[in-house]
CSV table of C-alpha atoms and ligand atoms in Angstrom, one decimal:
chain,number,residue,atom,x,y,z
A,177,MET,CA,-59.0,13.3,34.8
A,178,SER,CA,-62.6,13.8,35.9
A,179,PHE,CA,-65.2,11.4,37.3
A,180,ASP,CA,-68.3,11.4,39.3
A,181,GLN,CA,-67.6,10.1,42.7
A,182,GLY,CA,-71.2,9.0,43.2
A,183,CYS,CA,-71.4,6.0,40.9
A,184,ALA,CA,-69.2,3.5,42.7
A,185,LEU,CA,-70.4,1.8,45.9
A,186,LEU,CA,-67.6,1.9,48.4
A,187,HIS,CA,-67.0,-1.2,50.5
A,188,PHE,CA,-67.6,-1.0,54.3
A,189,SER,CA,-68.2,2.8,53.9
A,190,ARG,CA,-71.1,5.2,54.6
A,191,ASN,CA,-71.7,5.8,51.0
A,192,GLY,CA,-74.0,8.7,51.8
A,193,ALA,CA,-71.1,10.7,53.2
A,194,PHE,CA,-69.7,11.0,49.7
A,195,HIS,CA,-72.9,11.1,47.7
A,196,GLU,CA,-73.4,14.1,45.4
A,197,GLY,CA,-70.4,15.9,46.7
A,198,ALA,CA,-71.4,15.7,50.4
A,199,SER,CA,-67.7,15.3,51.3
A,200,ARG,CA,-64.7,14.8,49.1
A,201,LEU,CA,-63.7,11.2,48.5
A,202,LEU,CA,-60.0,10.5,48.9
A,203,VAL,CA,-59.0,9.2,45.4
A,204,LEU,CA,-55.5,7.8,45.2
A,205,GLU,CA,-54.0,7.6,41.7
A,206,ARG,CA,-50.3,6.9,42.1
A,207,GLY,CA,-47.9,5.1,44.4
A,208,GLU,CA,-44.1,5.3,45.1
A,209,GLY,CA,-42.2,3.3,47.7
A,210,PRO,CA,-44.4,3.6,50.9
A,211,TYR,CA,-46.3,6.6,49.6
A,212,VAL,CA,-49.5,7.2,47.7
A,213,PHE,CA,-50.6,10.3,45.9
A,214,ASP,CA,-54.2,11.7,45.5
A,215,THR,CA,-55.6,13.2,42.3
A,216,ASP,CA,-54.5,16.7,43.5
A,217,GLY,CA,-50.9,15.4,43.8
A,218,ARG,CA,-50.9,15.4,47.6
A,219,ARG,CA,-48.6,12.7,49.1
A,220,TYR,CA,-49.7,10.4,52.0
A,221,VAL,CA,-47.5,7.9,53.8
A,222,ASP,CA,-49.4,4.6,53.5
A,223,GLY,CA,-49.3,3.5,57.1
A,224,LEU,CA,-51.7,0.7,56.3
A,225,SER,CA,-50.2,-0.9,53.2
A,226,SER,CA,-53.5,-0.5,51.4
A,227,LEU,CA,-55.4,-2.7,53.9
A,228,PHE,CA,-52.4,-4.9,54.8
A,229,CYS,CA,-51.5,-5.7,51.2
A,230,ALA,CA,-48.8,-3.6,49.8
A,231,GLN,CA,-45.9,-5.5,51.5
A,232,ILE,CA,-43.2,-4.3,49.0
A,233,GLY,CA,-44.8,-0.9,48.5
A,234,TYR,CA,-45.5,0.8,45.2
A,235,SER,CA,-42.3,1.0,43.3
A,236,TYR,CA,-42.1,-2.4,41.6
A,237,GLY,CA,-44.7,-1.6,39.0
A,238,GLU,CA,-42.4,-1.7,36.0
A,239,GLU,CA,-40.8,-5.0,37.1
A,240,MET,CA,-44.3,-6.5,37.7
A,241,ALA,CA,-45.5,-5.1,34.4
A,242,ALA,CA,-42.7,-6.9,32.6
A,243,VAL,CA,-43.6,-10.2,34.4
A,244,ALA,CA,-47.3,-9.6,33.6
A,245,GLY,CA,-46.5,-8.8,29.9
A,246,GLU,CA,-44.5,-12.0,29.5
A,247,GLN,CA,-47.1,-14.2,31.1
A,248,LEU,CA,-50.0,-12.6,29.2
A,249,SER,CA,-48.3,-12.9,25.9
A,250,ARG,CA,-47.5,-16.6,26.6
A,251,LEU,CA,-50.8,-17.7,28.2
A,252,ALA,CA,-53.3,-15.1,29.4
A,253,PHE,CA,-55.5,-17.5,31.2
A,254,ASN,CA,-56.2,-21.1,32.0
A,255,THR,CA,-57.8,-22.7,35.0
A,256,MET,CA,-56.8,-25.2,37.6
A,257,TRP,CA,-59.9,-27.3,36.9
A,258,GLY,CA,-58.6,-30.6,35.9
A,259,THR,CA,-55.7,-29.0,33.9
A,260,ALA,CA,-53.0,-26.6,35.1
A,261,HIS,CA,-50.3,-24.2,33.8
A,262,PRO,CA,-46.7,-23.7,34.7
A,263,ALA,CA,-47.0,-20.5,36.7
A,264,ALA,CA,-49.4,-21.9,39.3
A,265,LEU,CA,-47.5,-25.2,39.5
A,266,GLU,CA,-44.3,-23.4,40.1
A,267,LEU,CA,-45.9,-21.1,42.7
A,268,ALA,CA,-47.3,-24.1,44.6
A,269,GLN,CA,-43.8,-25.7,44.6
A,270,ARG,CA,-42.1,-22.5,45.7
A,271,LEU,CA,-44.6,-22.1,48.5
A,272,ALA,CA,-44.0,-25.7,49.6
A,273,GLU,CA,-40.2,-24.8,49.8
A,274,ILE,CA,-40.5,-21.7,51.9
A,275,MET,CA,-43.4,-22.6,54.2
A,276,PRO,CA,-42.9,-24.5,57.5
A,277,ALA,CA,-42.2,-28.2,57.0
A,278,GLY,CA,-45.3,-30.2,55.9
A,279,LEU,CA,-47.4,-27.3,54.6
A,280,ASN,CA,-46.8,-28.4,51.1
A,281,ARG,CA,-50.1,-28.4,49.2
A,282,ALA,CA,-51.6,-25.2,47.8
A,283,PHE,CA,-55.1,-24.5,46.6
A,284,PHE,CA,-55.3,-21.1,44.9
A,285,THR,CA,-58.1,-18.6,45.3
A,286,SER,CA,-58.7,-15.0,44.3
A,287,GLY,CA,-58.7,-13.5,47.9
A,288,GLY,CA,-59.0,-13.9,51.6
A,289,SER,CA,-62.7,-14.9,52.0
A,290,GLU,CA,-62.4,-17.4,49.3
A,291,SER,CA,-59.3,-18.9,51.0
A,292,VAL,CA,-61.2,-19.2,54.3
A,293,GLU,CA,-64.2,-20.9,52.7
A,294,ALA,CA,-62.0,-23.2,50.7
A,295,ALA,CA,-60.1,-24.1,53.9
A,296,TRP,CA,-63.4,-25.1,55.5
A,297,LYS,CA,-64.3,-27.3,52.5
A,298,ILE,CA,-60.9,-29.0,52.5
A,299,VAL,CA,-61.3,-29.6,56.2
A,300,ARG,CA,-64.8,-31.1,55.7
A,301,HIS,CA,-63.4,-33.4,53.0
A,302,TYR,CA,-60.7,-34.6,55.4
A,303,HIS,CA,-63.3,-35.5,58.1
A,304,LEU,CA,-65.7,-37.1,55.6
A,305,ALA,CA,-62.9,-39.2,54.2
A,306,ASN,CA,-62.1,-40.4,57.7
A,307,GLY,CA,-65.7,-41.4,58.3
A,308,GLU,CA,-66.4,-38.4,60.5
A,309,GLY,CA,-69.0,-36.5,58.6
A,310,GLN,CA,-70.6,-35.4,61.8
A,311,ARG,CA,-67.8,-32.9,62.3
A,312,THR,CA,-69.8,-29.8,61.1
A,313,LYS,CA,-68.9,-27.1,63.7
A,314,ALA,CA,-66.2,-24.6,63.7
A,315,ILE,CA,-64.6,-22.6,66.6
A,316,ALA,CA,-63.4,-19.1,66.0
A,317,ARG,CA,-62.8,-16.1,68.3
A,318,ARG,CA,-64.9,-13.1,69.2
A,319,ILE,CA,-64.3,-9.9,67.2
A,320,ALA,CA,-62.1,-11.8,64.7
A,321,TYR,CA,-62.6,-11.0,61.1
A,322,HIS,CA,-62.4,-13.9,58.6
A,323,GLY,CA,-64.2,-12.3,55.7
A,324,VAL,CA,-67.8,-11.4,55.0
A,325,THR,CA,-68.9,-13.6,52.1
A,326,LEU,CA,-71.6,-15.8,53.6
A,327,GLY,CA,-69.5,-18.8,54.5
A,328,ALA,CA,-66.6,-16.8,55.9
A,329,LEU,CA,-69.1,-14.6,57.7
A,330,SER,CA,-70.1,-17.5,59.9
A,331,LEU,CA,-66.6,-17.6,61.3
A,332,THR,CA,-66.3,-13.8,61.7
A,333,GLY,CA,-66.9,-12.8,65.3
A,334,VAL,CA,-68.4,-9.4,64.8
A,335,PRO,CA,-72.1,-9.7,65.6
A,336,GLY,CA,-73.1,-6.5,63.8
A,337,TYR,CA,-71.7,-7.8,60.5
A,338,LYS,CA,-73.8,-11.0,60.7
A,339,GLU,CA,-77.2,-10.2,62.2
A,340,PRO,CA,-78.8,-8.7,59.0
A,341,PHE,CA,-78.0,-11.7,56.9
A,342,GLY,CA,-79.7,-14.6,58.6
A,343,PRO,CA,-78.5,-17.9,60.0
A,344,PRO,CA,-74.8,-18.7,59.4
A,345,ALA,CA,-73.8,-21.2,56.8
A,346,ILE,CA,-71.4,-22.9,59.2
A,347,GLU,CA,-72.3,-23.5,62.9
A,348,THR,CA,-69.6,-21.6,64.7
A,349,ILE,CA,-68.9,-21.3,68.4
A,350,HIS,CA,-67.0,-18.1,69.3
A,351,VAL,CA,-64.6,-18.1,72.2
A,352,SER,CA,-62.6,-15.3,73.8
A,353,ASN,CA,-59.8,-13.7,71.8
A,354,THR,CA,-56.3,-12.9,73.3
A,355,ASN,CA,-57.0,-9.3,74.4
A,356,GLN,CA,-54.3,-9.0,77.1
A,357,PHE,CA,-54.9,-5.3,77.8
A,358,ARG,CA,-58.5,-5.9,78.8
A,359,SER,CA,-57.9,-9.1,80.7
A,360,LYS,CA,-57.4,-9.3,84.5
A,361,LEU,CA,-55.1,-12.3,83.9
A,362,GLN,CA,-51.7,-12.1,82.3
A,363,GLY,CA,-49.1,-14.4,80.8
A,364,GLU,CA,-49.4,-18.1,81.4
A,365,GLN,CA,-52.4,-17.6,83.7
A,366,LEU,CA,-54.3,-16.0,80.8
A,367,THR,CA,-53.2,-18.7,78.5
A,368,ARG,CA,-54.5,-21.4,80.9
A,369,ALA,CA,-57.8,-19.6,81.2
A,370,LEU,CA,-58.3,-19.2,77.5
A,371,LEU,CA,-57.4,-22.8,76.8
A,372,GLU,CA,-59.8,-24.0,79.5
A,373,GLU,CA,-62.6,-21.9,78.0
A,374,LEU,CA,-61.8,-23.5,74.6
A,375,GLU,CA,-61.9,-27.0,76.0
A,376,ASP,CA,-65.2,-26.3,77.8
A,377,ALA,CA,-66.6,-25.0,74.5
A,378,ILE,CA,-65.5,-28.1,72.7
A,379,ASP,CA,-66.9,-30.4,75.4
A,380,GLN,CA,-70.2,-28.6,75.3
A,381,ALA,CA,-70.4,-28.7,71.5
A,382,GLY,CA,-69.4,-32.4,71.6
A,383,PRO,CA,-65.8,-32.9,70.6
A,384,GLU,CA,-66.7,-35.4,67.9
A,385,THR,CA,-68.8,-32.7,66.2
A,386,VAL,CA,-66.1,-30.0,65.9
A,387,ALA,CA,-64.3,-29.9,62.5
A,388,MET,CA,-61.9,-27.0,62.9
A,389,ILE,CA,-60.5,-24.2,65.1
A,390,ILE,CA,-59.6,-21.0,63.2
A,391,ALA,CA,-57.5,-18.1,64.5
A,392,GLU,CA,-55.1,-15.5,63.4
A,393,PRO,CA,-51.5,-15.5,64.8
A,394,VAL,CA,-52.1,-11.9,65.8
A,395,GLN,CA,-55.8,-11.0,65.6
A,396,ASN,CA,-56.4,-7.8,63.6
A,397,ALA,CA,-59.9,-6.8,64.6
A,398,GLY,CA,-59.9,-5.6,68.2
A,399,GLY,CA,-56.4,-4.1,67.5
A,400,CYS,CA,-53.4,-6.4,66.9
A,401,LEU,CA,-54.2,-8.9,69.7
A,402,THR,CA,-51.0,-10.8,70.3
A,403,PRO,CA,-51.2,-14.3,71.9
A,404,PRO,CA,-50.0,-14.8,75.5
A,405,PRO,CA,-47.1,-17.3,75.9
A,406,GLY,CA,-47.9,-20.9,75.0
A,407,TYR,CA,-51.3,-20.1,73.6
A,408,TRP,CA,-50.7,-21.6,70.1
A,409,GLU,CA,-48.9,-24.6,71.5
A,410,GLY,CA,-52.0,-25.1,73.6
A,411,LEU,CA,-54.3,-24.8,70.6
A,412,ARG,CA,-52.2,-27.5,68.9
A,413,SER,CA,-52.5,-29.9,71.7
A,414,ILE,CA,-56.2,-29.4,72.2
A,415,ALA,CA,-56.8,-29.9,68.4
A,416,ASP,CA,-54.7,-33.1,68.5
A,417,ARG,CA,-56.5,-34.4,71.6
A,418,HIS,CA,-59.9,-34.0,69.9
A,419,GLY,CA,-59.1,-34.8,66.3
A,420,ILE,CA,-59.8,-31.2,65.3
A,421,VAL,CA,-58.0,-29.5,62.4
A,422,LEU,CA,-56.1,-26.3,63.4
A,423,VAL,CA,-56.3,-23.5,60.8
A,424,ALA,CA,-54.3,-20.3,61.0
A,425,ASP,CA,-55.9,-17.4,59.1
A,426,GLU,CA,-52.8,-15.6,57.8
A,427,VAL,CA,-54.5,-13.3,55.3
A,428,ILE,CA,-52.9,-10.4,57.2
A,429,CYS,CA,-50.1,-12.0,59.2
A,430,GLY,CA,-48.6,-14.0,56.2
A,431,PHE,CA,-45.8,-12.8,54.0
A,432,GLY,CA,-43.7,-10.7,56.3
A,433,ARG,CA,-46.2,-8.7,58.3
A,434,LEU,CA,-44.6,-10.3,61.5
A,435,GLY,CA,-41.1,-10.6,60.0
A,436,GLU,CA,-41.5,-14.2,58.8
A,437,TRP,CA,-43.1,-15.9,55.8
A,438,LEU,CA,-45.8,-16.9,58.2
A,439,GLY,CA,-46.9,-15.3,61.4
A,440,SER,CA,-47.4,-18.8,62.7
A,441,THR,CA,-43.6,-19.2,62.9
A,442,ARG,CA,-43.4,-16.1,65.0
A,443,VAL,CA,-46.0,-17.1,67.6
A,444,GLY,CA,-45.1,-20.8,67.8
A,445,ALA,CA,-48.1,-22.1,65.9
A,446,GLN,CA,-48.1,-25.3,64.0
A,447,PRO,CA,-51.3,-25.2,62.0
A,448,ASP,CA,-52.6,-28.0,59.7
A,449,VAL,CA,-54.0,-25.5,57.2
A,450,VAL,CA,-53.1,-21.8,56.5
A,451,THR,CA,-55.2,-19.3,54.6
A,452,VAL,CA,-53.3,-16.5,52.9
A,453,ALA,CA,-54.1,-13.7,50.4
A,454,LYS,CA,-53.1,-10.0,50.4
A,455,GLY,CA,-49.3,-10.1,50.8
A,456,LEU,CA,-48.9,-13.2,48.6
A,457,THR,CA,-48.7,-10.9,45.6
A,458,SER,CA,-48.1,-7.7,47.6
A,459,ALA,CA,-51.4,-6.9,45.8
A,460,TYR,CA,-49.9,-6.3,42.4
A,461,ALA,CA,-52.6,-8.8,41.5
A,462,PRO,CA,-55.5,-10.3,43.5
A,463,MET,CA,-54.8,-13.8,44.7
A,464,GLY,CA,-55.1,-16.0,47.7
A,465,ALA,CA,-54.3,-19.5,48.7
A,466,VAL,CA,-55.0,-22.3,51.2
A,467,LEU,CA,-51.8,-24.0,52.3
A,468,VAL,CA,-52.6,-27.5,53.4
A,469,SER,CA,-50.4,-30.1,55.3
A,470,GLU,CA,-49.8,-33.4,53.7
A,471,ARG,CA,-51.8,-35.1,56.4
A,472,ILE,CA,-55.0,-33.1,55.8
A,473,ALA,CA,-54.6,-33.2,52.0
A,474,ALA,CA,-53.9,-36.9,51.8
A,475,PRO,CA,-57.5,-38.0,51.4
A,476,LEU,CA,-57.9,-35.7,48.4
A,477,TYR,CA,-55.4,-37.9,46.5
A,478,GLU,CA,-57.3,-41.1,47.2
A,479,GLU,CA,-58.5,-43.0,44.1
A,480,GLY,CA,-61.8,-41.8,42.9
A,481,ARG,CA,-62.1,-38.8,45.2
A,482,THR,CA,-63.1,-35.4,43.8
A,483,LEU,CA,-62.3,-32.2,45.5
A,484,LEU,CA,-65.7,-30.6,45.4
A,485,HIS,CA,-64.6,-27.0,45.2
A,486,GLY,CA,-63.3,-24.7,42.5
A,487,ILE,CA,-63.0,-21.0,41.6
A,488,THR,CA,-62.6,-19.9,38.0
A,489,PHE,CA,-59.8,-17.4,38.6
A,490,GLY,CA,-58.1,-19.4,41.4
A,491,GLY,CA,-54.4,-19.6,40.4
A,492,HIS,CA,-54.8,-17.2,37.5
A,493,PRO,CA,-51.5,-17.4,35.5
A,494,LEU,CA,-51.1,-13.6,35.7
A,495,CYS,CA,-51.5,-13.6,39.5
A,496,ALA,CA,-49.3,-16.7,39.9
A,497,ALA,CA,-46.5,-15.1,37.9
A,498,ILE,CA,-46.7,-12.0,39.9
A,499,ALA,CA,-46.8,-13.9,43.2
A,500,LEU,CA,-43.7,-15.8,42.2
A,501,ARG,CA,-41.9,-12.5,41.4
A,502,ASN,CA,-43.1,-11.1,44.7
A,503,LEU,CA,-41.5,-13.9,46.6
A,504,GLU,CA,-38.3,-13.4,44.6
A,505,ILE,CA,-38.3,-9.7,45.5
A,506,PHE,CA,-38.8,-10.6,49.2
A,507,GLU,CA,-35.6,-12.6,49.1
A,508,ARG,CA,-33.6,-10.4,46.7
A,509,ASP,CA,-34.4,-7.2,48.5
A,510,GLY,CA,-34.4,-8.6,52.1
A,511,VAL,CA,-38.0,-7.7,52.9
A,512,LEU,CA,-38.3,-10.1,55.9
A,513,GLU,CA,-34.9,-8.9,57.2
A,514,ASN,CA,-36.0,-5.3,56.9
A,515,VAL,CA,-39.0,-5.9,59.2
A,516,ARG,CA,-36.9,-7.9,61.7
A,517,ALA,CA,-34.2,-5.2,61.7
A,518,ARG,CA,-36.7,-2.3,62.3
A,519,GLU,CA,-39.4,-3.8,64.4
A,520,GLY,CA,-37.6,-2.7,67.6
A,521,HIS,CA,-37.3,0.9,66.4
A,522,LEU,CA,-41.0,1.0,65.5
A,523,ARG,CA,-42.0,-0.5,68.8
A,524,GLU,CA,-39.9,2.2,70.6
A,525,LEU,CA,-41.4,5.0,68.6
A,526,LEU,CA,-44.9,3.8,69.3
A,527,GLU,CA,-44.2,3.3,73.0
A,528,GLY,CA,-43.2,6.9,73.0
A,529,LEU,CA,-46.9,7.8,72.3
A,530,ARG,CA,-47.8,6.6,75.8
A,531,ASP,CA,-47.3,10.1,77.2
A,532,LEU,CA,-50.5,11.1,75.4
A,533,PRO,CA,-53.4,10.7,77.9
A,534,ILE,CA,-55.5,9.2,75.2
A,535,VAL,CA,-53.1,6.3,74.6
A,536,GLY,CA,-54.0,3.4,76.9
A,537,ASP,CA,-52.1,0.6,75.2
A,538,VAL,CA,-49.6,0.0,72.5
A,539,ARG,CA,-49.5,-3.6,71.1
A,540,GLY,CA,-48.5,-5.6,68.1
A,541,ALA,CA,-45.5,-7.3,66.4
A,542,GLY,CA,-43.5,-6.9,63.3
A,543,PHE,CA,-45.0,-4.1,61.2
A,544,PHE,CA,-48.5,-4.6,62.6
A,545,TRP,CA,-49.4,-2.3,65.5
A,546,ALA,CA,-52.4,-0.8,67.3
A,547,VAL,CA,-52.8,2.0,69.8
A,548,GLU,CA,-55.8,1.7,72.0
A,549,LEU,CA,-57.6,4.9,72.8
A,550,VAL,CA,-58.9,5.6,76.4
A,551,LYS,CA,-60.2,8.6,78.3
A,552,GLY,CA,-57.1,9.3,80.4
A,553,GLU,CA,-57.2,6.0,82.4
A,554,PRO,CA,-56.9,2.5,81.0
A,555,GLU,CA,-60.2,1.4,82.4
A,556,ARG,CA,-62.1,4.4,81.0
A,557,ARG,CA,-63.2,3.2,77.5
A,558,LEU,CA,-64.6,5.5,74.9
A,559,ASP,CA,-68.4,5.1,74.9
A,560,ALA,CA,-70.4,4.8,71.7
A,561,ASP,CA,-70.9,8.5,71.3
A,562,GLU,CA,-67.2,9.3,71.8
A,563,ARG,CA,-66.2,6.6,69.4
A,564,GLU,CA,-68.5,8.1,66.8
A,565,ARG,CA,-67.1,11.6,67.3
A,566,VAL,CA,-63.5,10.5,67.5
A,567,LEU,CA,-63.2,7.6,65.1
A,568,ARG,CA,-65.7,8.6,62.4
A,569,GLY,CA,-66.2,12.3,63.0
A,570,TYR,CA,-62.6,13.5,63.6
A,571,MET,CA,-60.1,10.9,62.5
A,572,PRO,CA,-60.7,10.6,58.8
A,573,GLY,CA,-60.2,14.3,58.3
A,574,ALA,CA,-57.3,14.6,60.8
A,575,LEU,CA,-55.5,11.6,59.2
A,576,ARG,CA,-55.9,13.2,55.8
A,577,GLU,CA,-54.6,16.5,57.0
A,578,ALA,CA,-51.6,14.7,58.6
A,579,ARG,CA,-51.0,12.9,55.3
A,580,LEU,CA,-51.3,9.5,56.9
A,581,ILE,CA,-53.3,6.5,55.9
A,582,ALA,CA,-54.0,4.5,59.0
A,583,ARG,CA,-57.1,2.7,60.4
A,584,ALA,CA,-59.4,4.0,63.1
A,585,ASP,CA,-61.5,1.1,64.2
A,586,ASP,CA,-63.9,0.0,66.9
A,587,ARG,CA,-65.0,-3.5,66.2
A,588,GLY,CA,-63.6,-4.1,69.6
A,589,ASP,CA,-62.5,-1.1,71.7
A,590,ALA,CA,-61.3,2.1,70.0
A,591,VAL,CA,-57.9,1.7,68.2
A,592,LEU,CA,-55.7,3.4,65.7
A,593,GLN,CA,-53.9,0.8,63.7
A,594,ILE,CA,-50.9,0.9,61.4
A,595,ALA,CA,-49.3,-1.7,59.2
A,596,PRO,CA,-46.6,0.0,57.1
A,597,PRO,CA,-45.2,-1.4,53.9
A,598,LEU,CA,-42.5,-3.9,54.8
A,599,ILE,CA,-39.9,-1.9,52.8
A,600,ALA,CA,-40.3,1.2,55.0
A,601,ASP,CA,-37.1,2.5,56.5
A,602,ASP,CA,-36.6,4.3,59.8
A,603,ALA,CA,-37.4,7.7,58.4
A,604,VAL,CA,-40.7,6.5,57.1
A,605,LEU,CA,-41.6,4.8,60.4
A,606,GLU,CA,-40.7,8.0,62.2
A,607,GLU,CA,-42.9,10.0,59.8
A,608,ILE,CA,-45.8,7.6,60.5
A,609,VAL,CA,-45.5,7.8,64.2
A,610,GLU,CA,-45.1,11.6,64.1
A,611,ALA,CA,-48.3,11.9,62.2
A,612,MET,CA,-50.0,9.6,64.6
A,613,ARG,CA,-48.9,11.8,67.5
A,614,ILE,CA,-50.5,14.8,65.9
A,615,VAL,CA,-53.8,13.0,65.2
A,616,LEU,CA,-54.0,11.4,68.6
A,617,ALA,CA,-53.2,14.6,70.4
A,618,GLY,CA,-56.1,16.2,68.5
A,619,ALA,CA,-58.4,13.4,69.5
A,620,GLY,CA,-57.3,13.8,73.1
A,621,ARG,CA,-58.2,17.5,73.0
A,622,LEU,CA,-61.6,16.6,71.5
A,623,LEU,CA,-62.3,14.4,74.5
A,624,GLY,CA,-61.1,17.2,76.9
A,625,LEU,CA,-57.9,15.4,77.9
A,626,GLY,CA,-54.9,17.5,78.8
A,627,SER,CA,-51.4,17.7,77.4
A,628,PRO,CA,-48.9,14.8,77.4
A,629,VAL,CA,-48.3,13.4,80.8
A,630,ALA,CA,-44.7,14.1,82.1
A,631,ALA,CA,-42.5,11.1,81.9
B,6,PLP,N1,-59.2,-13.2,56.9
B,6,PLP,C1,-58.6,-12.2,57.5
B,6,PLP,C2,-57.8,-12.4,58.7
B,6,PLP,C3,-58.7,-10.9,56.9
B,6,PLP,O1,-58.1,-9.9,57.5
B,6,PLP,C4,-59.5,-10.7,55.8
B,6,PLP,C5,-59.7,-9.4,55.2
B,6,PLP,O2,-59.1,-8.4,55.6
B,6,PLP,C6,-60.1,-11.8,55.2
B,6,PLP,C7,-60.0,-13.1,55.8
B,6,PLP,C8,-61.0,-11.7,54.0
B,6,PLP,O3,-60.2,-11.3,52.9
B,6,PLP,P1,-60.8,-10.7,51.6
B,6,PLP,O4,-61.3,-9.3,52.0
B,6,PLP,O5,-59.7,-10.7,50.6
B,6,PLP,O6,-61.9,-11.5,51.1
């Protein structure tokens, strides 16, 4: 197979790096279990599940193809605009059965950003129906990523992604995230401080003007930022006190990433609305959804009210049929159970990397982990030049050589992140962490840091 690597524009990439053969683009053409193979037949362990999507890995293609064939020959496409089709209706019902009690309405989309924007519109409908149209502001957290289409971008808390594109579509107040490693406070003290900051932000904005709070159960950008104890319970009570809708963005955390159908269950969150995508189909087809509680959805069923939102491909029958089979596979093949059973082992393996002087922190939950890079001491962060050299200069090549797909990121501080397919066994998890050790040790040498510190 031959193709010119210069015609496609890569997302969130320095396209110039690959232009006219400047450097060789990694082109992946085949998958098997937790592995992907490039066009030269080299095998990589997919330690990132293709950007947090490939929950069940790559070996269900034939089964999914049969599901797709069946659906396509019966009904290739129809919309959810005023009509419906069995696949999407069945999926909505199945989701209502497996999701936490009360989250029993589903609005289908084609992906994460669309889910986030649809959630915002559904929340606005709720407030408008209650005579509170003045609730036009959102609260999100710093460094959090909620998508980059123009509505979702307002909620995203990474300034560099926003500045070139003008004023945000949604007025959003960003508050601190739950970075425990970089906080002087810990545990319940940290929770109290974060919740006080949130209350202050709401007071300043005017509580009657705030429509929603959106947060991930474990925040991806910044490096798997887990919440301190009682944090989500606190969000719930603040939202209730001020009539604000609480939205959990589970585009990454949903569908097993934290060992539960929803990450919310794991962290004690009781959201009114949940956004999902990626793992809903394990990416065998592109699909997202907004899961809405009966209370928030109620006004949408009022006589004469129209839901002023729609997406042509939202709930596509092919995607819905694949999502249904994905959920069936989760249950049949014990996918959630696999994450729960192996999380402890993965944690131990990753904790073992702390002997490398470049490893300042290891954090995460389920199959969703980050290692934060430091210069030998926790308080010595990598500066911009070091991040450039290590994360963008060294890591892509080193990861490739170590045959590992993982994510080097510095939207917050410098981290190396993994999110293995949820079907990975102990041997695969060990292979991932071994490869991380090789890459991290090399990064340490690049920064002039010595050998592993003695235990
Ligand atoms: N929300 C979260 C938490 C995400 O991680 C992402 C993407 O990674 C999105 C929203 C946007 O999803 P998409 O890229 O499918 O539009």
